[in-house]
Tab-separated table of C-alpha atoms in Angstrom:
chain	number	residue	atom	x	y	z
A	879	MET	CA	-9.637	-15.483	-68.655
A	880	ARG	CA	-7.040	-16.849	-66.270
A	881	ARG	CA	-5.872	-13.342	-65.549
A	882	THR	CA	-9.420	-12.329	-64.677
A	883	MET	CA	-9.780	-15.331	-62.371
A	884	ARG	CA	-6.502	-14.557	-60.663
A	885	CYS	CA	-7.528	-10.921	-60.099
A	886	ALA	CA	-10.943	-12.009	-58.859
A	887	LEU	CA	-9.271	-14.198	-56.203
A	888	LEU	CA	-6.510	-11.731	-55.338
A	889	TRP	CA	-8.692	-8.676	-54.670
A	890	PRO	CA	-10.735	-10.172	-51.790
A	891	ALA	CA	-7.559	-11.440	-50.111
A	892	LEU	CA	-5.934	-8.050	-50.509
A	893	VAL	CA	-8.986	-6.249	-49.086
A	894	LEU	CA	-9.190	-8.637	-46.089
A	895	GLY	CA	-5.482	-8.251	-45.385
A	896	LEU	CA	-5.697	-4.459	-45.557
A	897	ALA	CA	-8.736	-4.468	-43.254
A	898	ALA	CA	-6.904	-6.625	-40.723
A	899	VAL	CA	-3.903	-4.300	-40.749
A	900	LEU	CA	-6.059	-1.211	-40.326
A	901	LEU	CA	-8.398	-2.602	-37.648
A	902	THR	CA	-5.792	-4.245	-35.395
A	903	PRO	CA	-4.664	-0.944	-33.774
A	904	LEU	CA	-8.324	-0.136	-33.075
A	905	ALA	CA	-8.687	-3.413	-31.188
A	906	TRP	CA	-5.667	-2.495	-29.064
A	907	ALA	CA	-7.111	0.952	-28.409
A	908	ASP	CA	-9.907	-0.629	-26.359
A	909	THR	CA	-7.417	-1.564	-23.618
A	910	PRO	CA	-7.914	1.002	-20.833
A	911	PRO	CA	-4.856	2.892	-19.618
A	912	VAL	CA	-3.456	2.206	-16.155
A	913	VAL	CA	-5.016	4.794	-13.874
A	914	PRO	CA	-3.962	5.217	-10.249
A	915	PRO	CA	-6.643	4.355	-7.728
A	916	ARG	CA	-8.211	7.515	-6.415
A	917	PRO	CA	-7.794	8.006	-2.722
A	918	SER	CA	-11.099	7.757	-0.985
A	919	THR	CA	-12.578	11.055	0.053
A	920	ALA	CA	-13.950	9.392	3.165
A	921	PRO	CA	-12.090	10.640	6.219
A	922	VAL	CA	-9.763	8.275	8.021
A	923	PRO	CA	-11.070	7.725	11.552
A	924	PRO	CA	-8.496	8.109	14.347
A	925	VAL	CA	-8.948	4.494	15.507
A	926	ALA	CA	-5.378	3.769	16.617
A	927	ARG	CA	-4.704	3.300	20.308
A	928	ALA	CA	-0.946	2.738	20.132
A	929	TRP	CA	2.104	3.284	17.923
A	930	PRO	CA	3.313	0.148	16.129
A	931	VAL	CA	6.702	0.402	17.868
A	932	GLY	CA	7.784	2.252	20.991
A	933	VAL	CA	5.944	5.138	22.620
A	934	ARG	CA	6.623	7.889	20.085
A	935	PRO	CA	9.228	6.569	17.630
A	936	PRO	CA	11.103	8.913	15.327
A	937	VAL	CA	9.663	8.988	11.799
A	938	LEU	CA	12.676	8.344	9.558
A	939	ARG	CA	10.732	8.856	6.342
A	940	GLY	CA	7.209	10.150	5.947
A	941	TRP	CA	4.371	9.286	3.600
A	942	GLU	CA	4.849	10.513	0.023
A	943	PRO	CA	1.923	9.470	-2.200
A	944	PRO	CA	2.877	8.540	-5.761
A	945	ALA	CA	1.433	10.528	-8.664
A	946	THR	CA	0.655	7.322	-10.594
A	947	VAL	CA	0.112	3.661	-9.713
A	948	TYR	CA	3.684	2.706	-10.515
A	949	GLY	CA	5.224	6.107	-9.871
A	950	PRO	CA	7.857	6.927	-7.277
A	951	GLY	CA	6.765	7.684	-3.752
A	952	HIS	CA	6.700	6.246	-0.261
A	953	ARG	CA	3.519	4.330	0.492
A	954	GLY	CA	3.824	4.419	4.270
A	955	VAL	CA	6.060	5.742	7.035
A	956	ASP	CA	9.334	4.357	8.364
A	957	LEU	CA	9.575	4.283	12.146
A	958	ALA	CA	12.923	3.849	13.895
A	959	ALA	CA	13.007	0.604	15.863
A	960	PRO	CA	15.806	-1.702	16.988
A	961	ALA	CA	15.947	-5.311	15.796
A	962	GLY	CA	13.913	-7.541	18.094
A	963	ALA	CA	11.609	-4.738	19.256
A	964	PRO	CA	7.956	-5.772	19.592
A	965	VAL	CA	5.624	-4.630	16.806
A	966	ARG	CA	2.062	-3.965	17.958
A	967	ALA	CA	-1.305	-3.700	16.255
A	968	VAL	CA	-2.329	-0.036	16.333
A	969	ALA	CA	-6.027	-0.885	16.678
A	970	PRO	CA	-8.166	-3.976	17.178
A	971	GLY	CA	-8.680	-6.144	14.122
A	972	ARG	CA	-8.134	-9.444	12.352
A	973	VAL	CA	-4.849	-10.642	10.839
A	974	LEU	CA	-5.236	-10.870	7.050
A	975	PHE	CA	-1.684	-12.006	6.306
A	976	ALA	CA	1.350	-13.080	8.304
A	977	GLY	CA	4.222	-14.395	6.249
A	978	ARG	CA	7.020	-13.554	3.856
A	979	VAL	CA	6.843	-11.378	0.754
A	980	ALA	CA	9.987	-10.897	-1.346
A	981	GLY	CA	12.138	-12.183	1.510
A	982	ARG	CA	10.648	-9.853	4.132
A	983	GLY	CA	8.305	-10.680	6.965
A	984	VAL	CA	4.962	-8.902	6.576
A	985	VAL	CA	1.898	-8.672	8.816
A	986	SER	CA	-1.366	-7.129	7.639
A	987	VAL	CA	-4.317	-6.400	9.938
A	988	ALA	CA	-7.873	-5.412	8.926
A	989	LEU	CA	-8.970	-2.767	11.432
A	990	ARG	CA	-12.256	-3.649	13.116
A	991	GLY	CA	-15.259	-1.494	12.214
A	992	THR	CA	-13.489	0.166	9.251
A	993	ASP	CA	-12.577	-0.506	5.624
A	994	LEU	CA	-8.895	0.027	6.484
A	995	ARG	CA	-5.950	-2.323	6.834
A	996	THR	CA	-2.463	-1.747	8.167
A	997	THR	CA	0.781	-3.413	7.126
A	998	TYR	CA	4.030	-3.818	9.025
A	999	GLU	CA	7.416	-4.941	7.650
A	1000	PRO	CA	10.051	-6.361	8.153
A	1001	VAL	CA	8.438	-8.299	10.984
A	1002	ARG	CA	8.885	-11.867	12.203
A	1003	ALA	CA	5.228	-12.664	12.834
A	1004	SER	CA	3.979	-14.105	16.105
A	1005	VAL	CA	0.366	-14.198	14.858
A	1006	ARG	CA	-1.387	-16.202	12.153
A	1007	LYS	CA	-3.944	-15.427	9.463
A	1008	GLY	CA	-7.477	-15.079	10.834
A	1009	GLN	CA	-6.375	-14.360	14.404
A	1010	GLU	CA	-8.156	-11.524	16.234
A	1011	VAL	CA	-5.834	-8.983	17.848
A	1012	GLY	CA	-6.481	-6.134	20.254
A	1013	ALA	CA	-5.049	-2.636	20.153
A	1014	GLY	CA	-1.462	-2.849	21.362
A	1015	ALA	CA	-1.250	-6.643	20.911
A	1016	VAL	CA	2.163	-7.839	19.773
A	1017	VAL	CA	1.993	-9.153	16.186
A	1018	GLY	CA	5.729	-9.853	15.845
A	1019	VAL	CA	9.211	-8.442	16.296
A	1020	VAL	CA	11.375	-6.242	14.074
A	1021	GLU	CA	13.632	-8.381	11.882
A	1022	PRO	CA	17.329	-7.431	11.859
A	1023	THR	CA	17.469	-7.538	8.037
A	1024	GLY	CA	15.135	-6.606	5.215
A	1025	SER	CA	14.682	-2.977	6.197
A	1026	HIS	CA	14.867	-0.371	3.466
A	1027	CYS	CA	16.127	2.257	5.927
A	1028	GLY	CA	19.769	1.855	4.983
A	1029	THR	CA	22.053	1.120	7.904
A	1030	ARG	CA	19.295	1.579	10.497
A	1031	THR	CA	16.560	-0.880	11.338
A	1032	CYS	CA	13.024	0.375	11.062
A	1033	VAL	CA	9.443	-0.713	10.598
A	1034	HIS	CA	7.639	0.313	7.439
A	1035	TRP	CA	4.031	0.978	8.479
A	1036	GLY	CA	1.401	1.207	5.750
A	1037	LEU	CA	-2.324	1.965	5.614
A	1038	LEU	CA	-4.679	0.982	2.801
A	1039	ARG	CA	-8.324	1.450	1.892
A	1040	GLY	CA	-9.002	-0.969	-0.942
A	1041	ASP	CA	-6.057	-0.520	-3.337
A	1042	ALA	CA	-5.384	3.093	-2.318
A	1043	TYR	CA	-2.530	3.846	0.049
A	1044	LEU	CA	-3.196	6.411	2.780
A	1045	ASN	CA	-1.043	8.170	5.356
A	1046	PRO	CA	-0.841	5.774	8.336
A	1047	LEU	CA	-0.293	8.666	10.740
A	1048	SER	CA	-3.886	9.712	9.993
A	1049	VAL	CA	-5.252	6.845	12.141
A	1050	LEU	CA	-3.457	8.216	15.209
A	1051	PRO	CA	-5.585	10.467	17.408
A	1052	PRO	CA	-4.128	13.876	18.310
A	1053	TRP	CA	-3.163	12.758	21.811
A	1054	LEU	CA	-0.848	10.093	20.319
A	1055	LEU	CA	0.610	12.438	17.693
A	1056	GLY	CA	1.324	15.267	20.111
A	1057	GLY	CA	4.258	15.547	22.408
A	1058	GLY	CA	2.255	14.508	25.453
A	1059	PRO	CA	-0.284	16.087	27.791
A	1060	SER	CA	-0.351	19.807	28.436
A	1061	ARG	CA	1.335	20.908	31.649
A	1062	LEU	CA	0.388	23.906	33.671
A	1063	LEU	CA	3.289	25.924	34.940
A	1064	PRO	CA	3.133	28.083	38.056
A	1065	ILE	CA	2.712	31.796	37.578
A	1066	LEU	CA	5.803	33.567	38.811
A	1067	SER	CA	5.428	37.122	39.981
């Protein structure tokens, strides 16, 4: 009789334990995988009216979109700029952030009339959060340290729509990307 009672109590515990072991992986399976944000198919309007630094700075490293959210890539462009050079807003907008992130100065500007925002680093900010800036307005200066351009100083310029990184050069109109205005040469006979 005692053996029957012991078996009667042991079987339900054994069944519950087995069910817990078998169902736990199914509960974990409900966690969605990390999927990279899809770049918006909406075109990027050429709203920029100025380069962030200089007139036509050399691009030291171009935009290389990552294949996955945490994958390797370059989520912006690096523009050659000397330490202390003014960094300008490329288009009118409102400062979303001006401060330090991981030891680097960062400025982020929401571009007026768009769903885009630009980022600039390493920059010692001369603006504050919430401030309205015009195209070409100085938002800070290039910091002498914190650049990821090796021995050169540069500004890392980024462009985002939501969580998706885009090529910042796409906001520049053709006349800013080109080598300058066309020139007519005399016809020599």
